mmCIF file of C-alpha atoms in Angstrom:
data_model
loop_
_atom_site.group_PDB
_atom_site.id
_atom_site.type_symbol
_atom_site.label_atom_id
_atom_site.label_comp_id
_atom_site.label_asym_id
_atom_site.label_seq_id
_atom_site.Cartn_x
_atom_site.Cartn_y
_atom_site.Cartn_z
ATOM 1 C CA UNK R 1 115.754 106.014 120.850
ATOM 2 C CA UNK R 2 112.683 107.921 122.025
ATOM 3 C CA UNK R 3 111.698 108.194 117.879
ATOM 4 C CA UNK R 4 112.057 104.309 117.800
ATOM 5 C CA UNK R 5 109.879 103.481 120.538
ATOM 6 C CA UNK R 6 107.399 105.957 119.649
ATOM 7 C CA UNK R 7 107.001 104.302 116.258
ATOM 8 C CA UNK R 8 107.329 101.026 117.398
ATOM 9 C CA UNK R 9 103.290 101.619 119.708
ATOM 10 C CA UNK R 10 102.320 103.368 116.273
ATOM 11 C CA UNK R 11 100.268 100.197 115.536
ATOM 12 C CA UNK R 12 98.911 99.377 118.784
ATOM 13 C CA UNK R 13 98.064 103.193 119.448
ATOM 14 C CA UNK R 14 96.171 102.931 116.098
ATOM 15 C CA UNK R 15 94.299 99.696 116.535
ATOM 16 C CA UNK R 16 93.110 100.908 120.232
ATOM 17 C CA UNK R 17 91.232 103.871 118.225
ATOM 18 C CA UNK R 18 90.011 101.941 115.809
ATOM 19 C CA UNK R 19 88.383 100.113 119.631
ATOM 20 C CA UNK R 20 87.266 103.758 120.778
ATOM 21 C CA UNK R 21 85.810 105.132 117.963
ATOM 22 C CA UNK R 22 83.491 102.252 117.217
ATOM 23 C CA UNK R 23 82.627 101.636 120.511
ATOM 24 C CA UNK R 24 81.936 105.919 121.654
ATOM 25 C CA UNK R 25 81.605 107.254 118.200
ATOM 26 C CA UNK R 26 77.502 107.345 116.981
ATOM 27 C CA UNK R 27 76.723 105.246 114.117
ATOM 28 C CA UNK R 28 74.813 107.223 111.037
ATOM 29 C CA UNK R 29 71.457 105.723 111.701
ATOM 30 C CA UNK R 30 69.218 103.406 113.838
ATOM 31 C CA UNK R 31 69.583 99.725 113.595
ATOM 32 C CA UNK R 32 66.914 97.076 114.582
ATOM 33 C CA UNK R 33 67.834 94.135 116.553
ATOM 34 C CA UNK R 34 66.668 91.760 113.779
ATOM 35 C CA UNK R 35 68.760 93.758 111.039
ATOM 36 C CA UNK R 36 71.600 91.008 110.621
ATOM 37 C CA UNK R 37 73.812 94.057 109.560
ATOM 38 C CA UNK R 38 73.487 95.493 113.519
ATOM 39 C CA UNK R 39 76.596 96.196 115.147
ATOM 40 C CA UNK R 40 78.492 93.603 117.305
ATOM 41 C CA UNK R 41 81.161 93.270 119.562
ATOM 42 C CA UNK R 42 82.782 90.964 116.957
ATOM 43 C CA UNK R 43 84.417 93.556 115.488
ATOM 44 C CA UNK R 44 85.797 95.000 118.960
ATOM 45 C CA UNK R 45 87.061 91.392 119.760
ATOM 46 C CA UNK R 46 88.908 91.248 116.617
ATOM 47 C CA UNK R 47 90.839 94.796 117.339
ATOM 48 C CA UNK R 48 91.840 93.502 120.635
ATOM 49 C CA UNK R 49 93.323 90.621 119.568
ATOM 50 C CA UNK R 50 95.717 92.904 117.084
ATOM 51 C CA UNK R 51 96.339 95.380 120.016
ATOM 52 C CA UNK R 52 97.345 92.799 122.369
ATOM 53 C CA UNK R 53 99.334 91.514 119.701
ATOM 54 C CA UNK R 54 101.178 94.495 119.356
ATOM 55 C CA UNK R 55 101.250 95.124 123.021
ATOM 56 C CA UNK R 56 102.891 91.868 123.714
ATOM 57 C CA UNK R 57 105.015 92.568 120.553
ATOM 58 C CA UNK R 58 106.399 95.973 121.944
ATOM 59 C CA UNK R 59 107.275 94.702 125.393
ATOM 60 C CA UNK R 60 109.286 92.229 124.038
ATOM 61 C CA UNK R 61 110.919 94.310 121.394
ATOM 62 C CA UNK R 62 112.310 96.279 124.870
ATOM 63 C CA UNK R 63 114.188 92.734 126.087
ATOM 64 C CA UNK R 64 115.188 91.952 122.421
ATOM 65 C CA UNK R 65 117.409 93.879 119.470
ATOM 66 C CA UNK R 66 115.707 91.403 117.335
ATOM 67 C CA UNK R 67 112.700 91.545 118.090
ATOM 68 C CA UNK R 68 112.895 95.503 118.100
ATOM 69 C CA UNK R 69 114.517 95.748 114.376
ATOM 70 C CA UNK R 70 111.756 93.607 113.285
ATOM 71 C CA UNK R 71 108.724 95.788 114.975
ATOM 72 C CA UNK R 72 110.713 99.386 113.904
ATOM 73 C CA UNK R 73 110.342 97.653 110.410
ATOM 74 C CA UNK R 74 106.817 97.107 109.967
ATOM 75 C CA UNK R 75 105.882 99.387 112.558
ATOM 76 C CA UNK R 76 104.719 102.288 109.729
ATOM 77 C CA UNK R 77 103.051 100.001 107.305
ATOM 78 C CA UNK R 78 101.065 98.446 109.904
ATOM 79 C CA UNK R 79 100.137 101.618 111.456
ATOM 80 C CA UNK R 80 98.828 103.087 107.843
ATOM 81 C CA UNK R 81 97.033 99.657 107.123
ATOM 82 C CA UNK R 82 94.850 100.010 110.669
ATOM 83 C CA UNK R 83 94.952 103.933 110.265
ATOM 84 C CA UNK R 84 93.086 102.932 106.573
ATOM 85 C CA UNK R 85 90.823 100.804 108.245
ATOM 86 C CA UNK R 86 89.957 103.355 110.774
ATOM 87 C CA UNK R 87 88.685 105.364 108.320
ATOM 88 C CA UNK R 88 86.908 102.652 106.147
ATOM 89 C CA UNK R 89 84.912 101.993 109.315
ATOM 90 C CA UNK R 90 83.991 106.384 109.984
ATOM 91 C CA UNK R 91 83.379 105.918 106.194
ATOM 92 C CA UNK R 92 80.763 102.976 106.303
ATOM 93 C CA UNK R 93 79.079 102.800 110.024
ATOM 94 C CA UNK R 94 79.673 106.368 111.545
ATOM 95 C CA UNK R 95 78.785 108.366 108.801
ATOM 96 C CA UNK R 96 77.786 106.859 106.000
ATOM 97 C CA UNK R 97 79.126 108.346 103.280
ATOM 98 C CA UNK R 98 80.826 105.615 101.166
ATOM 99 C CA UNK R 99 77.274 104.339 99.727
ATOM 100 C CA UNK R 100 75.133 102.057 101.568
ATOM 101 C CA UNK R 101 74.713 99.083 101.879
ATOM 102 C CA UNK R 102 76.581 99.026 98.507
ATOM 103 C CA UNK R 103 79.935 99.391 101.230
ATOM 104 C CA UNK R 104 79.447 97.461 104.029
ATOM 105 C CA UNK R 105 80.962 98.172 107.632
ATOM 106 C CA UNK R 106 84.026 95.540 108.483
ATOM 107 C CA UNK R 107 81.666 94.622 111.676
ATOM 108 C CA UNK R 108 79.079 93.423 108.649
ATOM 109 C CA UNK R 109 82.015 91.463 106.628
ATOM 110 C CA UNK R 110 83.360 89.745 109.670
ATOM 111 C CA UNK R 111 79.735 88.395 110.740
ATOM 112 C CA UNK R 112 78.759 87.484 107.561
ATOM 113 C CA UNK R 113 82.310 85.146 107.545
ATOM 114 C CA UNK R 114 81.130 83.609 110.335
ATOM 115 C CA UNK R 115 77.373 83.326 109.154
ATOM 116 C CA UNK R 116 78.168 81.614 105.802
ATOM 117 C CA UNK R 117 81.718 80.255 107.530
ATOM 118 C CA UNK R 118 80.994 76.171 106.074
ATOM 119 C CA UNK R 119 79.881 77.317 102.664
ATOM 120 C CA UNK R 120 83.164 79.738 102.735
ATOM 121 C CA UNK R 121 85.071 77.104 103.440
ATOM 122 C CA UNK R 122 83.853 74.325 101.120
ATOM 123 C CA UNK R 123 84.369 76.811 98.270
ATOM 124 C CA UNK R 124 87.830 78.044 99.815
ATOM 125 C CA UNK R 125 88.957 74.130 99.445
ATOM 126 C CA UNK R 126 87.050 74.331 95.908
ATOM 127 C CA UNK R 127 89.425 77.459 94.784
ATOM 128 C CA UNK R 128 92.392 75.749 95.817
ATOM 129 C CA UNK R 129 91.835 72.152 94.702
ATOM 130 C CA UNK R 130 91.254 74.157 91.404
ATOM 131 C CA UNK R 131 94.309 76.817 91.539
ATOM 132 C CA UNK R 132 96.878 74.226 92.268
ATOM 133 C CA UNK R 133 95.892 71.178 89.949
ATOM 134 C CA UNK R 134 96.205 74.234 87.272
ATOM 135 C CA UNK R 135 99.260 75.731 88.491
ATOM 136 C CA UNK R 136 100.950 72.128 89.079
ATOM 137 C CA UNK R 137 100.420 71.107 85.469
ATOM 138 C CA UNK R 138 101.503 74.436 83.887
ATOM 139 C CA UNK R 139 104.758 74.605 86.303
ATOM 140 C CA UNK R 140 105.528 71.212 84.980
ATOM 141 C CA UNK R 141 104.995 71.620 81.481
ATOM 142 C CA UNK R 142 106.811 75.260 81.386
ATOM 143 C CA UNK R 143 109.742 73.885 83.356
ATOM 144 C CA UNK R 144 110.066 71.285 80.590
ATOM 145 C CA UNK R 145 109.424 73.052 77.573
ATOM 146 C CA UNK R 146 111.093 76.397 79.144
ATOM 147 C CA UNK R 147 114.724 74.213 79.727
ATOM 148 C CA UNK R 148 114.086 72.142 76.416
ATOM 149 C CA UNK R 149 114.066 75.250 74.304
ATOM 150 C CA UNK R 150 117.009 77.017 76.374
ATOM 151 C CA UNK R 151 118.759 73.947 76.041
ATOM 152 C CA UNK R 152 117.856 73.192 72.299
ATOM 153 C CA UNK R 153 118.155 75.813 69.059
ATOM 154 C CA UNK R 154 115.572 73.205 67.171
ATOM 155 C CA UNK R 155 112.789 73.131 70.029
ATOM 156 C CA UNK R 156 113.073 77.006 70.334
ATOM 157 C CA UNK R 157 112.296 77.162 67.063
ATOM 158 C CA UNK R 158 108.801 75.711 67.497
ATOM 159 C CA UNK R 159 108.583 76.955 71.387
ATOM 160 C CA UNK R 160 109.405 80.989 70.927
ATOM 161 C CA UNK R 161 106.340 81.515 68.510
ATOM 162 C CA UNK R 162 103.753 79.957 70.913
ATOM 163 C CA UNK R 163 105.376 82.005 74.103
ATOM 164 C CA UNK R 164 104.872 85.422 71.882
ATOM 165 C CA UNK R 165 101.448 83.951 71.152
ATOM 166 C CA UNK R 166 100.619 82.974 74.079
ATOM 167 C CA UNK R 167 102.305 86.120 75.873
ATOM 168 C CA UNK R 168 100.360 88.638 73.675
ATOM 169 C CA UNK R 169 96.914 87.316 73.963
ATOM 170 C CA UNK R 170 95.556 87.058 78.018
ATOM 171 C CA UNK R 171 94.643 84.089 78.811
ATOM 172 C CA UNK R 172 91.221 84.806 80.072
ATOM 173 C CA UNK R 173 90.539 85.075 75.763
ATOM 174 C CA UNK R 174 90.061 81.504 75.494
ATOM 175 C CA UNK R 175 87.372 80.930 78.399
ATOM 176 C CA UNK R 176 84.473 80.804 75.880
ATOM 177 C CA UNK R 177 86.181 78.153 73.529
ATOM 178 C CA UNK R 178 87.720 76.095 76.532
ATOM 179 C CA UNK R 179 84.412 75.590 78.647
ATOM 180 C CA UNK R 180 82.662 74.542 75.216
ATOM 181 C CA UNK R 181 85.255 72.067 74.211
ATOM 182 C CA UNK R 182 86.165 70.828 77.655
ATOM 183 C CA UNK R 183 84.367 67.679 79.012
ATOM 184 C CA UNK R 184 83.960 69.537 82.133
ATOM 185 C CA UNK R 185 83.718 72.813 83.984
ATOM 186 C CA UNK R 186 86.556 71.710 86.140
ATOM 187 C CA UNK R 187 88.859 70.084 83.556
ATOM 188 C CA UNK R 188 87.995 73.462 81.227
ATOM 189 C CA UNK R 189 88.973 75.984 84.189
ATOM 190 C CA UNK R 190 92.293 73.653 85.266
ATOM 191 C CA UNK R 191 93.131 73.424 81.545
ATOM 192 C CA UNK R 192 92.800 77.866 81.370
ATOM 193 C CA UNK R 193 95.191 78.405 84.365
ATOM 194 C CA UNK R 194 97.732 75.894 83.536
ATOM 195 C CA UNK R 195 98.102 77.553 79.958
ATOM 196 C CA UNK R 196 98.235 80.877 82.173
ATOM 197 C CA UNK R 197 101.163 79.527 84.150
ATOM 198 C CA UNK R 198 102.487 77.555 81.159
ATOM 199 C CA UNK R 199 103.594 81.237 78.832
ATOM 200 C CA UNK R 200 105.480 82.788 82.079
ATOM 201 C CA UNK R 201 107.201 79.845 83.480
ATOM 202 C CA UNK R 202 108.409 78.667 80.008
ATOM 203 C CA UNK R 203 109.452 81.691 78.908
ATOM 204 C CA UNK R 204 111.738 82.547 82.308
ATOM 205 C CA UNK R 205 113.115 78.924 81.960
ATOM 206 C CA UNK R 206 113.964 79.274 78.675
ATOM 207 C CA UNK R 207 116.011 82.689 79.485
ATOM 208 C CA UNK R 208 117.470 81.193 82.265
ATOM 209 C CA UNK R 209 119.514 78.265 80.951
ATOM 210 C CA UNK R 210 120.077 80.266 77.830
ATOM 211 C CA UNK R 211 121.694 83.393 80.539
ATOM 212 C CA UNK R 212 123.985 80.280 81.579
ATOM 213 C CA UNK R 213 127.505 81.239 80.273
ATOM 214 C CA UNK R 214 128.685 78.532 78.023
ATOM 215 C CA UNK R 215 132.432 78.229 80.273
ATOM 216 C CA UNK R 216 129.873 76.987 82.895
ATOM 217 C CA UNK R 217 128.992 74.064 80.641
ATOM 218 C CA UNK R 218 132.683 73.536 79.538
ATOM 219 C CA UNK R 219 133.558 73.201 83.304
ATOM 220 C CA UNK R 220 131.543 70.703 84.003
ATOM 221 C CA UNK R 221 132.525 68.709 80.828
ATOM 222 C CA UNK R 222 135.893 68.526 82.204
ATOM 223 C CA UNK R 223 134.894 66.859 85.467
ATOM 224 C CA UNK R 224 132.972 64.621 83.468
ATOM 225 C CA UNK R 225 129.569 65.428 83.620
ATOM 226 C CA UNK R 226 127.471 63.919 80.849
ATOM 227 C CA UNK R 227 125.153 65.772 78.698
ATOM 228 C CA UNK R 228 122.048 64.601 80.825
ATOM 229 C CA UNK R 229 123.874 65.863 83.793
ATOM 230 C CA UNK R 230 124.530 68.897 82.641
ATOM 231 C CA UNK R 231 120.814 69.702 82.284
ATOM 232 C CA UNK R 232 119.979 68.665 85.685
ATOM 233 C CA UNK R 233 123.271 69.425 87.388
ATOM 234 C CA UNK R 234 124.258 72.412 85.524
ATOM 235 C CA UNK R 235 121.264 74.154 83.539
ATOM 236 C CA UNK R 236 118.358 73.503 86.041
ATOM 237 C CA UNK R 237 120.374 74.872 89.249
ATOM 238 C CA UNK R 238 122.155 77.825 87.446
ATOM 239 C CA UNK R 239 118.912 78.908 86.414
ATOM 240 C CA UNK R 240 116.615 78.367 88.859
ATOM 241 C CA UNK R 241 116.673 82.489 89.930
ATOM 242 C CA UNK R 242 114.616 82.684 86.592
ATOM 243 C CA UNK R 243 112.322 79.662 87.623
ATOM 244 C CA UNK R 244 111.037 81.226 90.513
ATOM 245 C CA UNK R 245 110.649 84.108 88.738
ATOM 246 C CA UNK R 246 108.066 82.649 86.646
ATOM 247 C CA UNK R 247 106.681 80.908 88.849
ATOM 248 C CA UNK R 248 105.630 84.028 90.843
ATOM 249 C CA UNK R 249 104.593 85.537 87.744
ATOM 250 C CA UNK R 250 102.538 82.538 87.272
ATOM 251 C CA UNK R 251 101.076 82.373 90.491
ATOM 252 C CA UNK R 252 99.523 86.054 89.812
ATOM 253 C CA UNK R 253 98.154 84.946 86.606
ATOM 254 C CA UNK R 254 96.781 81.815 88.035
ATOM 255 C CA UNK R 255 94.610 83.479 90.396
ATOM 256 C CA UNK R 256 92.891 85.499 88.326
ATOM 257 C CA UNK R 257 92.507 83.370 85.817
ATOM 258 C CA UNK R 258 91.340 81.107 88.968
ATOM 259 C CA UNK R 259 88.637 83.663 89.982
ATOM 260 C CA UNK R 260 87.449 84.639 86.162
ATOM 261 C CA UNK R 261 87.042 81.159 85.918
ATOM 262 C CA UNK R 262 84.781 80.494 88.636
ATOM 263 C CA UNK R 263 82.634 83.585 87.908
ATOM 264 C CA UNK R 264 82.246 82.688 84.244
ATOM 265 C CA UNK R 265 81.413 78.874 84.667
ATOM 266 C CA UNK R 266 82.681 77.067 87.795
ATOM 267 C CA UNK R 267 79.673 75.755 90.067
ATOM 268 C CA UNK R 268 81.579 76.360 93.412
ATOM 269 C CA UNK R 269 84.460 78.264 94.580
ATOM 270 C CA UNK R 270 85.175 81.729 96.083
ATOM 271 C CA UNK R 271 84.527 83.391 92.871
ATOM 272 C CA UNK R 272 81.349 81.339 92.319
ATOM 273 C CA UNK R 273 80.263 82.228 96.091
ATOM 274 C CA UNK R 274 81.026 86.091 94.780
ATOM 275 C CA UNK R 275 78.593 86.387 92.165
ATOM 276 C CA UNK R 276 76.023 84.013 94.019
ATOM 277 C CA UNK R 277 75.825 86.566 96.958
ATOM 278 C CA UNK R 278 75.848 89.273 94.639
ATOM 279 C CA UNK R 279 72.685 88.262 93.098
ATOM 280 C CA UNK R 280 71.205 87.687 96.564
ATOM 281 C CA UNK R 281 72.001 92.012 97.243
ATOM 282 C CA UNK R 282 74.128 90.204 99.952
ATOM 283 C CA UNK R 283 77.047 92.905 99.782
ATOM 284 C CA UNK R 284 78.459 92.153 103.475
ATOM 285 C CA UNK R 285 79.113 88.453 102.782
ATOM 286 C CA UNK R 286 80.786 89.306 99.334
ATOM 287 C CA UNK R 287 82.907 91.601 100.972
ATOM 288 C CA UNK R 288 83.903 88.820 103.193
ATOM 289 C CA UNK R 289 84.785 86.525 100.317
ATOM 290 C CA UNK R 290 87.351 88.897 99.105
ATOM 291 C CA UNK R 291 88.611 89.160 102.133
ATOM 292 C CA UNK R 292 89.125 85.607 102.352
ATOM 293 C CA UNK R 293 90.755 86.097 98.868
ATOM 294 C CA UNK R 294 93.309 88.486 99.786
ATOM 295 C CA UNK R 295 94.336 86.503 102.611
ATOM 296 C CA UNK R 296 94.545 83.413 100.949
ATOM 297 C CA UNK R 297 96.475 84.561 97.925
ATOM 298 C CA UNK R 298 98.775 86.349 100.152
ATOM 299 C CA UNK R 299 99.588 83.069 102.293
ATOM 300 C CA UNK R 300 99.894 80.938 98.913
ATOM 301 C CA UNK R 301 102.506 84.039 97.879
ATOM 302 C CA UNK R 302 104.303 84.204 101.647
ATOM 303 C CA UNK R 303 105.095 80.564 101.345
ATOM 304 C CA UNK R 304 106.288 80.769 97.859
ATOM 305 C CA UNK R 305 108.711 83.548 98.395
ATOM 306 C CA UNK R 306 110.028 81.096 101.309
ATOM 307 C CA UNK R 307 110.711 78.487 99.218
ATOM 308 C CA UNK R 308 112.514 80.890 96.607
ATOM 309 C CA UNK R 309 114.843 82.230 99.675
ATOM 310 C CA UNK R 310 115.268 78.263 100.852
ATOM 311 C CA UNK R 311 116.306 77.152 97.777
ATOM 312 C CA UNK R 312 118.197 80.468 96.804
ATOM 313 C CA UNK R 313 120.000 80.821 99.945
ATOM 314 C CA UNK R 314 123.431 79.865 98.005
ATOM 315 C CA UNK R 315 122.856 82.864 96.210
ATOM 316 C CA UNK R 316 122.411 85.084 98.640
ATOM 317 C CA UNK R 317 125.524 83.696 100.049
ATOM 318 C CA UNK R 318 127.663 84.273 97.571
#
């Protein structure tokens, strides 16, 4: 019991040193009130917020089994992520030995987000407006062709060679021919992450309603369920396990083909934002665009994998 609830403060003891040692701890050199790279108390206000968090989090994990199974859970991995970022910040402000200003301080990155916070956010709607015009088309299209050639020995015949194509060549190759044939930047970069999504997606499909035992199929004949039905009613559901496999797989592939896109071509977006602060020296506020990165593409993943146990829960079930 003792063990538990020791482990359970493990991130809230960590985040208040993360609080101490910036605040008491000397940084490795002088800065000038006009450097925009001077330490604030943004970063001290940040840490507070996550150890009040985690305060509030503990004292109700003492009123709730719940609550408590859920904190003993993440407890360690949120403990190592803030012990990490403890030393990131000795690394960069107190001592400097990552180099500088090559590694900027997470003080630096969080004022630079909120320095550049309408251009980050014109860009973040940018990236997305991109990624998911891309990934919508290439979920559709693999969904179709992926059940069409599980469901059909002729259209396999002409589908399987392009997957192995497709599958053996990244799809990153055909940036240089896509933004010269492409009428756009845009349409080029939407067209290079929906064939990205389109190889994984088709090819889980396709092994899906081909895994679906043929007795399945003969089932549902008996009750009367029509060919079309079958595919909907019978193919699609039985397989969908392998559909949101793909389209996991092609959510990865989608955003970096989203952000190779944008730094190759694209005239806005995170990845365009990236390379324009890079050439700028402005290391802080490209920092801060990968950390917008991370959390974004983490989100867009977090809601996915809800959807998948939504729509899965029958499985689970059973």
């Amino acid at each position: 019991m003792i063990k538990n609830r020791v482990i359970c403060l493990l991130p809230f003891v960590v985040s208040v040193l993360v609080i101490v040692q910036y605040l008491l701890m000397p940084n490795f050199r002088e800065f000038t009130p006009l450097d925009q790279n001077a330490p604030t108390y943004v970063w001290v206000w940040v840490m507070g917020a996550f150890a009040a968090t985690f305060a509030v989090w503990n004292i109700a994990a003492v009123f709730s089994r719940r609550v408590n199974n859920r904190l003993r859970k993440k407890a360690p991995l949120l403990a190592v992520i803030f012990l990490l970022v403890l030393i990131y910040d000795y690394a960069t402000l107190k001592s400097g030995i990552l180099p500088q200003p090559f590694v900027p301080w997470p003080d630096a990155i969080l004022n630079a987000i909120i320095r550049d916070r309408e251009i980050l956010l014109f860009s973040l709607g940018h990236s997305l407006r991109l990624l998911f015009t891309g990934y919508g088309i290439g979920v559709a299209l693999g969904i179709f062709t992926g059940v069409a050639a599980g469901w059909s020995l002729k259209v396999r015949y002409w589908i399987q060679p392009l997957t192995r194509i497709f599958g053996s060549i990244p799809p990153v190759t055909w940036l240089p021919i896509i933004l010269i044939l492409a009428s756009s930047l845009f349409s080029g970069a939407v067209f290079l992450i929906a064939l990205a999504v389109w190889y994984p997606v088709t090819s889980t499909t396709m092994n899906g309603v081909l895994s679906v035992p043929k007795s399945t199929f003969e089932a549902a004949g008996t009750f009367g369920v029509s060919k079309v039905g079958m595919i909907f009613k019978v193919a699609i559901p039985a397989s969908s396990p392998f559909i949101f496999q793909g389209l996991a797989q092609g959510m990865s592939i989608a955003c970096t083909a989203l952000l190779i896109a944008e730094m190759m071509g694209v005239e806005a977006g995170l990845g365009w934002y990236i390379n324009w602060q890079r050439g700028w020296a402005e290391f802080a506020a490209m920092y801060g665009a990968v950390v917008i990165i991370c959390i974004t593409f983490f989100a867009v993943n977090a809601v996915l994998d809800l959807t998948k146990r939504r729509v899965l829960r029958w499985k689970q079930e059973v």
